[in-house]
Coordinates of C-alpha atoms in Angstrom, one line a residue:
Chain A
X1 CA 52.3 -27.8 168.9
X2 CA 52.9 -30.8 171.1
X3 CA 54.2 -34.3 170.4
X4 CA 54.1 -37.5 172.3
X5 CA 57.6 -38.9 172.9
X6 CA 58.0 -42.5 171.9
X7 CA 61.3 -43.4 173.6
X8 CA 60.9 -45.8 176.7
X9 CA 60.5 -44.1 180.0
X10 CA 63.7 -43.5 182.1
X11 CA 63.5 -45.4 185.4
X12 CA 64.2 -43.1 188.4
X13 CA 66.4 -42.7 190.2
X14 CA 69.2 -43.7 187.8
X15 CA 72.6 -44.9 189.1
X16 CA 75.9 -43.1 188.4
X17 CA 78.5 -44.8 186.2
X18 CA 81.3 -45.2 188.7
X19 CA 83.9 -44.9 186.0
X20 CA 82.7 -41.3 185.8
X21 CA 81.6 -40.6 189.3
X22 CA 81.5 -36.8 188.8
X23 CA 79.2 -36.9 185.8
X24 CA 75.4 -37.1 186.1
X25 CA 74.0 -40.7 185.7
X26 CA 74.3 -41.7 182.0
X27 CA 70.5 -42.3 181.8
X28 CA 69.9 -38.6 182.5
X29 CA 72.7 -37.4 180.2
X30 CA 71.4 -39.7 177.4
X31 CA 67.8 -38.3 177.9
X32 CA 69.1 -34.7 177.8
X33 CA 70.9 -35.4 174.5
X34 CA 67.6 -36.2 172.7
X35 CA 65.2 -33.9 174.4
X36 CA 64.8 -31.4 177.3
X37 CA 61.7 -33.2 178.5
X38 CA 61.6 -37.0 178.7
X39 CA 59.1 -39.6 180.0
X40 CA 60.3 -41.2 183.2
X41 CA 59.0 -43.7 185.7
X42 CA 59.1 -43.7 189.5
X43 CA 60.2 -46.9 191.4
X44 CA 56.5 -47.8 192.0
X45 CA 55.9 -47.7 188.2
X46 CA 53.9 -44.5 188.1
X47 CA 54.8 -42.1 185.2
X48 CA 56.4 -38.7 185.5
X49 CA 58.6 -36.3 183.5
X50 CA 62.3 -35.7 183.6
X51 CA 63.3 -32.2 182.6
X52 CA 66.9 -31.9 181.8
X53 CA 67.7 -28.7 179.8
X54 CA 68.8 -25.4 181.4
X55 CA 66.1 -23.1 180.3
X56 CA 63.4 -25.7 180.9
X57 CA 64.6 -26.5 184.4
X58 CA 64.5 -22.7 185.2
X59 CA 61.0 -22.6 183.9
X60 CA 59.7 -25.5 185.9
X61 CA 61.2 -24.1 189.1
X62 CA 59.9 -20.5 188.7
X63 CA 56.5 -21.1 187.1
X64 CA 53.6 -21.3 189.6
X65 CA 51.9 -23.8 187.4
X66 CA 54.3 -26.3 189.0
X67 CA 53.7 -26.8 192.7
X68 CA 56.2 -27.8 195.4
X69 CA 53.4 -28.9 197.7
X70 CA 54.3 -32.6 198.5
X71 CA 50.8 -33.1 200.1
X72 CA 49.4 -33.2 196.5
X73 CA 48.5 -36.8 195.9
X74 CA 50.3 -36.8 192.5
X75 CA 53.5 -35.3 193.8
X76 CA 56.4 -37.4 192.5
X77 CA 58.4 -39.1 195.2
X78 CA 60.9 -42.0 195.1
X79 CA 59.8 -43.7 198.2
X80 CA 56.6 -44.2 200.3
X81 CA 58.8 -43.2 203.3
X82 CA 59.3 -39.7 201.8
X83 CA 55.6 -39.3 201.1
X84 CA 54.9 -40.2 204.7
X85 CA 57.5 -37.7 205.9
X86 CA 56.2 -34.8 203.8
X87 CA 52.5 -35.5 204.5
X88 CA 53.0 -35.5 208.2
X89 CA 55.1 -32.4 208.8
X90 CA 56.1 -30.6 205.7
X91 CA 58.8 -27.9 206.0
X92 CA 58.5 -24.8 203.9
X93 CA 60.6 -26.4 201.1
X94 CA 57.6 -28.6 200.3
X95 CA 54.9 -25.9 200.5
X96 CA 53.8 -23.3 198.1
X97 CA 53.3 -19.6 198.7
X98 CA 51.8 -18.0 200.8
X99 CA 52.5 -20.7 203.4
X100 CA 56.0 -21.2 202.1
X101 CA 56.8 -17.5 202.2
X102 CA 55.4 -17.0 205.6
X103 CA 57.6 -19.7 207.1
X104 CA 60.7 -18.9 205.0
X105 CA 60.6 -15.3 206.0
X106 CA 60.9 -16.2 209.6
X107 CA 64.5 -17.2 209.0
X108 CA 65.7 -15.2 206.0
X109 CA 67.2 -12.6 208.4
X110 CA 69.7 -15.1 209.6
X111 CA 71.1 -15.7 206.2
X112 CA 71.5 -12.1 204.9
X113 CA 74.6 -11.7 202.8
X114 CA 76.0 -9.1 205.1
X115 CA 75.3 -11.2 208.2
X116 CA 77.1 -14.1 206.7
X117 CA 80.0 -11.9 205.7
X118 CA 80.3 -10.9 209.3
X119 CA 80.5 -14.6 210.2
X120 CA 83.6 -15.2 208.1
X121 CA 86.1 -14.8 211.0
X122 CA 84.1 -17.3 213.0
X123 CA 84.0 -19.8 210.2
X124 CA 87.7 -19.3 209.6
X125 CA 88.3 -20.2 213.2
X126 CA 86.1 -23.3 213.0
X127 CA 88.0 -24.4 209.8
X128 CA 91.4 -23.8 211.4
X129 CA 90.5 -25.7 214.6
X130 CA 89.2 -28.6 212.5
X131 CA 92.5 -28.7 210.6
X132 CA 94.5 -28.4 213.8
X133 CA 92.7 -31.4 215.2
X134 CA 92.9 -33.4 212.0
X135 CA 96.7 -32.9 211.6
X136 CA 97.6 -33.2 215.3
X137 CA 100.3 -36.0 215.5
X138 CA 99.3 -37.7 212.3
X139 CA 99.7 -37.4 208.5
X140 CA 96.6 -39.4 207.5
X141 CA 92.9 -38.9 208.0
X142 CA 89.4 -39.5 206.6
X143 CA 88.7 -36.0 205.3
X144 CA 84.9 -36.5 205.5
X145 CA 84.9 -37.4 209.2
X146 CA 87.7 -35.1 210.3
X147 CA 86.9 -32.0 208.2
X148 CA 84.2 -31.9 205.6
X149 CA 81.4 -32.9 208.0
X150 CA 82.5 -31.2 211.2
X151 CA 82.9 -27.7 209.7
X152 CA 79.4 -27.1 208.4
X153 CA 77.9 -29.1 211.3
X154 CA 79.5 -26.9 213.8
X155 CA 78.5 -23.7 211.9
X156 CA 74.8 -24.7 211.6
X157 CA 74.7 -26.0 215.3
X158 CA 76.0 -22.6 216.4
X159 CA 73.5 -20.7 214.3
X160 CA 70.5 -22.9 215.2
X161 CA 71.4 -23.4 218.8
X162 CA 71.7 -27.1 218.6
X163 CA 74.4 -28.8 220.9
X164 CA 77.2 -30.1 218.7
X165 CA 77.6 -33.0 221.2
X166 CA 74.3 -34.4 219.7
X167 CA 75.9 -34.6 216.2
X168 CA 76.0 -38.4 216.1
X169 CA 72.3 -38.6 216.6
X170 CA 71.2 -35.9 214.1
X171 CA 73.8 -37.0 211.5
X172 CA 72.5 -40.6 211.6
X173 CA 68.8 -39.5 211.5
X174 CA 69.4 -37.1 208.6
X175 CA 71.2 -39.9 206.6
X176 CA 68.1 -42.1 207.1
X177 CA 65.8 -39.3 205.9
X178 CA 67.9 -38.6 202.8
X179 CA 68.4 -42.2 201.8
X180 CA 66.3 -43.5 199.0
X181 CA 66.3 -47.0 200.4
X182 CA 65.0 -46.2 203.9
X183 CA 61.7 -47.9 204.7
X184 CA 58.4 -46.1 205.7
X185 CA 58.7 -47.1 209.4
X186 CA 62.4 -46.2 209.5
X187 CA 61.7 -42.7 208.0
X188 CA 58.7 -42.1 210.3
X189 CA 60.8 -43.0 213.3
X190 CA 63.8 -40.9 212.3
X191 CA 61.5 -38.0 211.5
X192 CA 59.7 -38.3 214.8
X193 CA 62.9 -38.5 216.8
X194 CA 64.3 -35.4 215.1
X195 CA 60.9 -33.6 215.6
X196 CA 60.9 -34.5 219.3
X197 CA 64.5 -33.4 219.7
X198 CA 64.1 -30.0 218.0
X199 CA 60.7 -29.5 219.6
X200 CA 62.2 -30.2 223.0
X201 CA 65.1 -27.8 222.4
X202 CA 62.7 -25.1 221.2
X203 CA 60.5 -25.6 224.3
X204 CA 63.6 -25.2 226.5
X205 CA 64.7 -22.1 224.6
X206 CA 61.3 -20.5 225.1
X207 CA 62.1 -20.4 228.8
X208 CA 65.9 -19.9 228.4
X209 CA 66.4 -17.9 225.2
X210 CA 69.9 -17.6 223.7
X211 CA 71.3 -15.9 220.7
X212 CA 70.3 -18.4 218.1
X213 CA 67.6 -19.2 215.5
X214 CA 65.7 -21.7 217.5
X215 CA 65.4 -19.3 220.4
X216 CA 64.1 -16.6 218.1
X217 CA 61.6 -19.0 216.5
X218 CA 60.5 -20.2 219.9
X219 CA 59.9 -16.7 221.1
X220 CA 57.3 -16.1 218.4
X221 CA 53.6 -16.6 219.1
X222 CA 52.6 -17.0 215.5
X223 CA 54.4 -20.4 215.0
X224 CA 53.4 -23.8 216.3
X225 CA 56.0 -26.1 217.9
X226 CA 55.6 -28.4 214.9
X227 CA 56.4 -25.5 212.5
X228 CA 59.5 -24.6 214.6
X229 CA 60.7 -28.2 214.7
X230 CA 60.1 -28.7 210.9
X231 CA 62.0 -25.5 210.1
X232 CA 64.8 -26.6 212.5
X233 CA 65.0 -30.0 210.8
X234 CA 65.2 -28.5 207.4
X235 CA 68.0 -26.0 208.4
X236 CA 69.9 -28.6 210.3
X237 CA 69.9 -31.2 207.5
X238 CA 70.4 -28.7 204.6
X239 CA 73.0 -26.9 206.6
X240 CA 75.4 -29.8 207.1
X241 CA 74.8 -32.6 204.6
X242 CA 75.0 -30.4 201.5
X243 CA 78.1 -28.4 202.3
X244 CA 79.9 -31.4 203.8
X245 CA 79.5 -33.3 200.5
X246 CA 80.5 -30.3 198.5
X247 CA 83.7 -30.1 200.4
X248 CA 84.5 -33.8 200.0
X249 CA 83.8 -33.9 196.3
X250 CA 85.4 -30.6 195.5
X251 CA 88.6 -31.8 197.3
X252 CA 88.8 -34.9 195.0
X253 CA 88.2 -32.8 191.9
X254 CA 90.9 -30.4 192.9
X255 CA 93.4 -33.1 193.8
X256 CA 93.1 -34.2 190.2
X257 CA 93.8 -30.7 189.0
X258 CA 96.9 -29.3 190.7
X259 CA 97.3 -26.7 188.0
X260 CA 93.9 -25.2 189.0
X261 CA 94.5 -25.2 192.8
X262 CA 96.4 -21.9 192.6
X263 CA 93.1 -20.2 191.9
X264 CA 92.0 -20.9 195.5
X265 CA 94.9 -18.8 196.8
X266 CA 93.8 -15.7 194.8
X267 CA 91.0 -14.0 196.8
X268 CA 89.7 -12.4 193.5
X269 CA 89.4 -15.8 191.8
X270 CA 88.2 -17.9 194.8
X271 CA 84.4 -17.0 194.6
X272 CA 84.3 -17.8 190.9
X273 CA 86.2 -21.1 191.4
X274 CA 83.6 -22.2 194.0
X275 CA 80.8 -21.3 191.6
X276 CA 82.3 -23.6 189.0
X277 CA 82.7 -26.4 191.6
X278 CA 79.1 -26.0 192.6
X279 CA 78.0 -26.1 188.9
X280 CA 80.1 -29.1 188.0
X281 CA 79.3 -31.1 191.2
X282 CA 75.6 -30.3 191.6
X283 CA 75.1 -32.6 194.6
X284 CA 71.3 -32.6 194.6
X285 CA 71.5 -35.7 192.4
X286 CA 67.8 -36.7 192.4
X287 CA 66.6 -33.4 191.0
X288 CA 63.8 -31.2 192.4
X289 CA 60.3 -32.7 192.3
X290 CA 57.3 -30.6 191.3
X291 CA 53.7 -31.4 190.3
X292 CA 51.9 -29.6 187.5
X293 CA 48.7 -27.9 188.7
X294 CA 47.7 -26.8 185.2
X295 CA 48.5 -28.0 181.7
X296 CA 51.9 -26.7 180.6
X297 CA 53.5 -27.0 177.3
X298 CA 57.3 -27.3 177.7
X299 CA 59.6 -27.7 174.6
X300 CA 56.7 -29.0 172.5
X301 CA 55.7 -31.5 175.2
X302 CA 52.4 -31.2 176.9
X303 CA 52.6 -31.8 180.7
X304 CA 49.1 -32.2 182.0
X305 CA 47.8 -31.0 185.4
X306 CA 48.4 -33.7 187.9
X307 CA 51.6 -35.0 186.3
X308 CA 54.9 -35.1 188.3
X309 CA 58.1 -33.6 187.1
X310 CA 61.7 -33.8 188.2
X311 CA 63.8 -30.8 187.4
X312 CA 67.3 -32.2 187.0
X313 CA 69.8 -29.6 188.2
X314 CA 72.8 -31.8 187.3
X315 CA 72.1 -32.0 183.5
X316 CA 70.9 -28.3 183.4
X317 CA 74.3 -27.4 184.8
X318 CA 76.1 -29.4 182.1
X319 CA 73.9 -27.8 179.3
X320 CA 76.4 -26.9 176.6
X321 CA 74.2 -24.1 175.3
X322 CA 74.6 -22.3 178.6
X323 CA 78.1 -23.2 179.9
X324 CA 80.1 -24.4 176.9
X325 CA 80.0 -21.2 174.9
X326 CA 82.7 -18.4 174.7
X327 CA 85.6 -20.7 173.8
X328 CA 85.6 -22.3 177.2
X329 CA 86.1 -25.9 177.9
X330 CA 83.1 -28.2 177.3
X331 CA 80.5 -28.0 180.1
X332 CA 81.5 -31.5 181.3
X333 CA 85.0 -30.3 182.3
X334 CA 86.0 -28.4 185.4
X335 CA 87.3 -25.0 184.5
X336 CA 87.8 -22.7 187.5
X337 CA 88.1 -19.7 185.1
X338 CA 84.6 -20.3 183.7
X339 CA 81.9 -17.8 184.5
X340 CA 79.5 -20.3 186.2
X341 CA 77.4 -17.8 188.1
X342 CA 74.3 -18.8 186.3
X343 CA 74.4 -22.4 187.6
X344 CA 71.4 -23.9 189.2
X345 CA 73.1 -25.9 192.0
X346 CA 71.0 -24.1 194.6
X347 CA 67.8 -24.5 192.5
X348 CA 65.9 -21.6 191.1
X349 CA 62.6 -19.8 191.8
X350 CA 61.2 -18.8 195.2
X351 CA 62.5 -22.1 196.8
X352 CA 66.1 -21.4 195.8
X353 CA 68.4 -22.3 198.7
X354 CA 68.0 -19.9 201.6
X355 CA 71.5 -20.8 203.0
X356 CA 73.4 -20.1 199.8
X357 CA 75.4 -17.1 201.2
X358 CA 76.5 -19.3 204.1
X359 CA 77.3 -22.3 201.8
X360 CA 79.5 -20.0 199.6
X361 CA 81.4 -18.6 202.6
X362 CA 82.0 -22.0 204.1
X363 CA 83.1 -23.5 200.8
X364 CA 85.4 -20.6 200.0
X365 CA 87.0 -20.6 203.4
X366 CA 87.2 -24.4 203.8
X367 CA 88.7 -25.2 200.4
X368 CA 91.2 -22.2 200.3
X369 CA 92.4 -23.0 203.9
X370 CA 92.7 -26.8 203.3
X371 CA 94.9 -26.4 200.2
X372 CA 96.9 -23.5 201.7
X373 CA 97.7 -25.4 204.9
X374 CA 98.3 -28.8 203.3
X375 CA 100.0 -28.2 200.0
X376 CA 101.0 -31.8 199.8
X377 CA 97.5 -33.2 200.2
X378 CA 96.8 -36.3 198.2
X379 CA 94.6 -39.4 198.3
X380 CA 95.7 -42.2 200.7
X381 CA 93.8 -44.9 198.8
X382 CA 93.5 -45.9 195.2
X383 CA 91.1 -43.7 193.3
X384 CA 89.0 -46.8 192.4
X385 CA 88.4 -47.5 196.1
X386 CA 86.5 -44.2 196.8
X387 CA 83.0 -45.0 197.9
X388 CA 80.3 -42.6 196.6
X389 CA 76.8 -42.1 198.0
X390 CA 74.7 -43.0 195.1
X391 CA 71.5 -43.9 197.0
X392 CA 70.7 -40.5 198.6
X393 CA 69.2 -37.2 197.7
X394 CA 72.5 -35.5 198.2
X395 CA 75.5 -37.0 196.3
X396 CA 78.8 -37.3 198.0
X397 CA 81.6 -39.5 199.4
X398 CA 81.2 -41.9 202.3
X399 CA 84.7 -41.4 203.3
X400 CA 87.8 -39.7 201.8
X401 CA 91.2 -41.2 203.0
X402 CA 93.9 -38.5 202.5
X403 CA 97.5 -38.0 203.5
X404 CA 99.7 -34.9 203.4
Chain B
X1 CA 68.7 1.8 181.9
X2 CA 65.7 1.6 184.2
X3 CA 65.9 -0.7 187.2
X4 CA 62.9 -1.7 189.4
X5 CA 62.7 -4.1 192.3
X6 CA 59.5 -5.8 193.3
X7 CA 59.8 -6.5 197.1
X8 CA 56.7 -8.6 197.1
X9 CA 58.3 -11.1 194.8
X10 CA 61.7 -11.1 196.6
X11 CA 62.7 -14.5 198.2
X12 CA 65.9 -13.1 199.8
X13 CA 68.3 -15.4 197.9
X14 CA 70.9 -12.6 198.2
X15 CA 72.3 -13.2 194.8
X16 CA 71.9 -9.5 193.9
X17 CA 73.7 -8.4 197.0
X18 CA 76.4 -11.1 196.5
X19 CA 77.2 -10.1 192.9
X20 CA 76.5 -6.3 192.9
X21 CA 76.9 -5.3 196.6
X22 CA 77.3 -1.6 195.7
X23 CA 73.9 -1.5 193.9
X24 CA 71.7 -4.0 195.9
X25 CA 71.2 -4.5 199.6
X26 CA 69.0 -6.6 201.8
X27 CA 66.7 -4.8 204.3
X28 CA 67.7 -5.4 207.9
X29 CA 64.0 -5.5 209.0
X30 CA 62.4 -7.8 206.4
X31 CA 65.4 -9.2 204.4
X32 CA 63.9 -8.0 201.2
X33 CA 65.8 -6.4 198.3
X34 CA 66.6 -2.6 198.4
X35 CA 68.3 -0.5 195.8
X36 CA 71.3 1.5 197.2
X37 CA 71.4 3.8 194.2
X38 CA 68.9 5.7 192.2
X39 CA 71.2 6.5 189.2
X40 CA 73.4 4.0 187.5
X41 CA 76.6 4.4 185.5
X42 CA 77.2 2.6 182.2
X43 CA 80.0 0.6 183.9
X44 CA 77.3 -0.9 186.2
X45 CA 75.0 -2.0 183.4
X46 CA 76.5 -5.5 183.0
X47 CA 76.1 -6.1 186.8
X48 CA 72.5 -5.0 186.7
X49 CA 71.7 -7.3 183.8
X50 CA 73.3 -10.2 185.6
X51 CA 71.4 -9.4 188.8
X52 CA 68.1 -9.5 187.0
X53 CA 69.0 -12.7 185.2
X54 CA 70.1 -14.5 188.4
X55 CA 67.2 -13.3 190.5
X56 CA 65.3 -16.6 191.2
X57 CA 62.0 -14.9 191.9
X58 CA 62.0 -12.3 189.1
X59 CA 62.1 -9.5 191.6
X60 CA 64.6 -7.4 189.6
X61 CA 63.7 -5.9 186.2
X62 CA 66.0 -3.9 184.0
X63 CA 64.7 -2.0 181.0
X64 CA 67.2 -0.9 178.5
X65 CA 66.4 2.6 177.2
X66 CA 67.6 4.3 174.1
X67 CA 69.1 7.7 174.5
X68 CA 70.5 9.6 177.5
X69 CA 72.4 7.9 180.3
X70 CA 72.5 7.9 183.3
X71 CA 68.7 8.1 183.9
X72 CA 66.6 8.4 187.0
X73 CA 65.6 5.0 188.2
X74 CA 62.5 3.8 189.9
X75 CA 61.7 1.6 192.8
X76 CA 58.2 0.3 192.2
X77 CA 57.7 -1.1 195.7
X78 CA 57.7 2.3 197.3

């Protein structure tokens, strides 16, 4: 049985309430309270669906009746710029199998759990060096610029074979691509610049191969230069923006909870603590877009073929039915003892984050080392002055003034 | 408990190898899931159920059986 919801459509994307900067936007939370599937509206006025409940989000992301192919004319996107970007050179994140699997499998070997485990000493060195530089002769810093951004940027640059000296350029371009307010021309230009940059690097590495992902991709004869560059852009952006923002936001959360920081010092508790931070923070704030390619009934609502859907990871990860049980604190609270391993912060289904073992290792090492080396870490500005990134795909902090 | 892995469905998320490294591995050649054991102890059943639940592509299936344990397990992909 299906019903037609009567509540007004939720306008997307909805803003955060800055009095509760760590909670999902109130419009999403409110929608989730009433139903797991709600009518919503894109900025251009076209209709789509907002899916907010844990089991329903899992269904949308793992059911092949929902497509991730952004070239579909009804694929829901916030901006014309993003449509332009995905139509031109889609990376595998915006393709369906078998195209998606073919391209993704070119790089899965670089993110094997055991391979990432072997990288831990190298990541630890990068973290230690960044903290040495940050604390050298001073007791104050912007933690985003001095630590949260450099650590994952350095790691992904090493893995991909991208010169870290070029970080200002690729960090600026990736911010343009992730921003919901960037215009079509701006996005097209940023995308082309990154495409040319990575394509150029790959062409060079074809002649002068090194031990890195771009070299390995460039050496293959079953990939076009465009496919190599698109994969490179995806890994470069996903590799630094996400982890950087997780480090920044997690630090603020932990500064507010000194009683829980001890968990980071216990190697047995650290992985679980990071899962809870991932669950609670869920930085992909715009949700994951899909388009129905067949009629699907979800929680009594009929989603028709050709209708767009946003799977909201943030509200799914606050679903009380899933995370509030067993006498634990409510799902809206941070509880580093909670078993949060079922969270959807990395998505779900065949598109689930390829780099999640690396993200876990980086977060565990970065957060544990930061609080061990700087036990007196605290904010250097009033809480109310922190500036959050509310207008991007990936939530985060613009800067984080700290002292120790 | 019966456990099967479907390598055609595996998307190499690595969650099985992260949460139950003694049971699951990722193949060096194709990054796809491999079972490291053929027989499982009751003490591993919770990990197996979690691995199946977490697997984003539905590549891991556990079937509870009534009666004798441990049992011979299957790997449907081979």
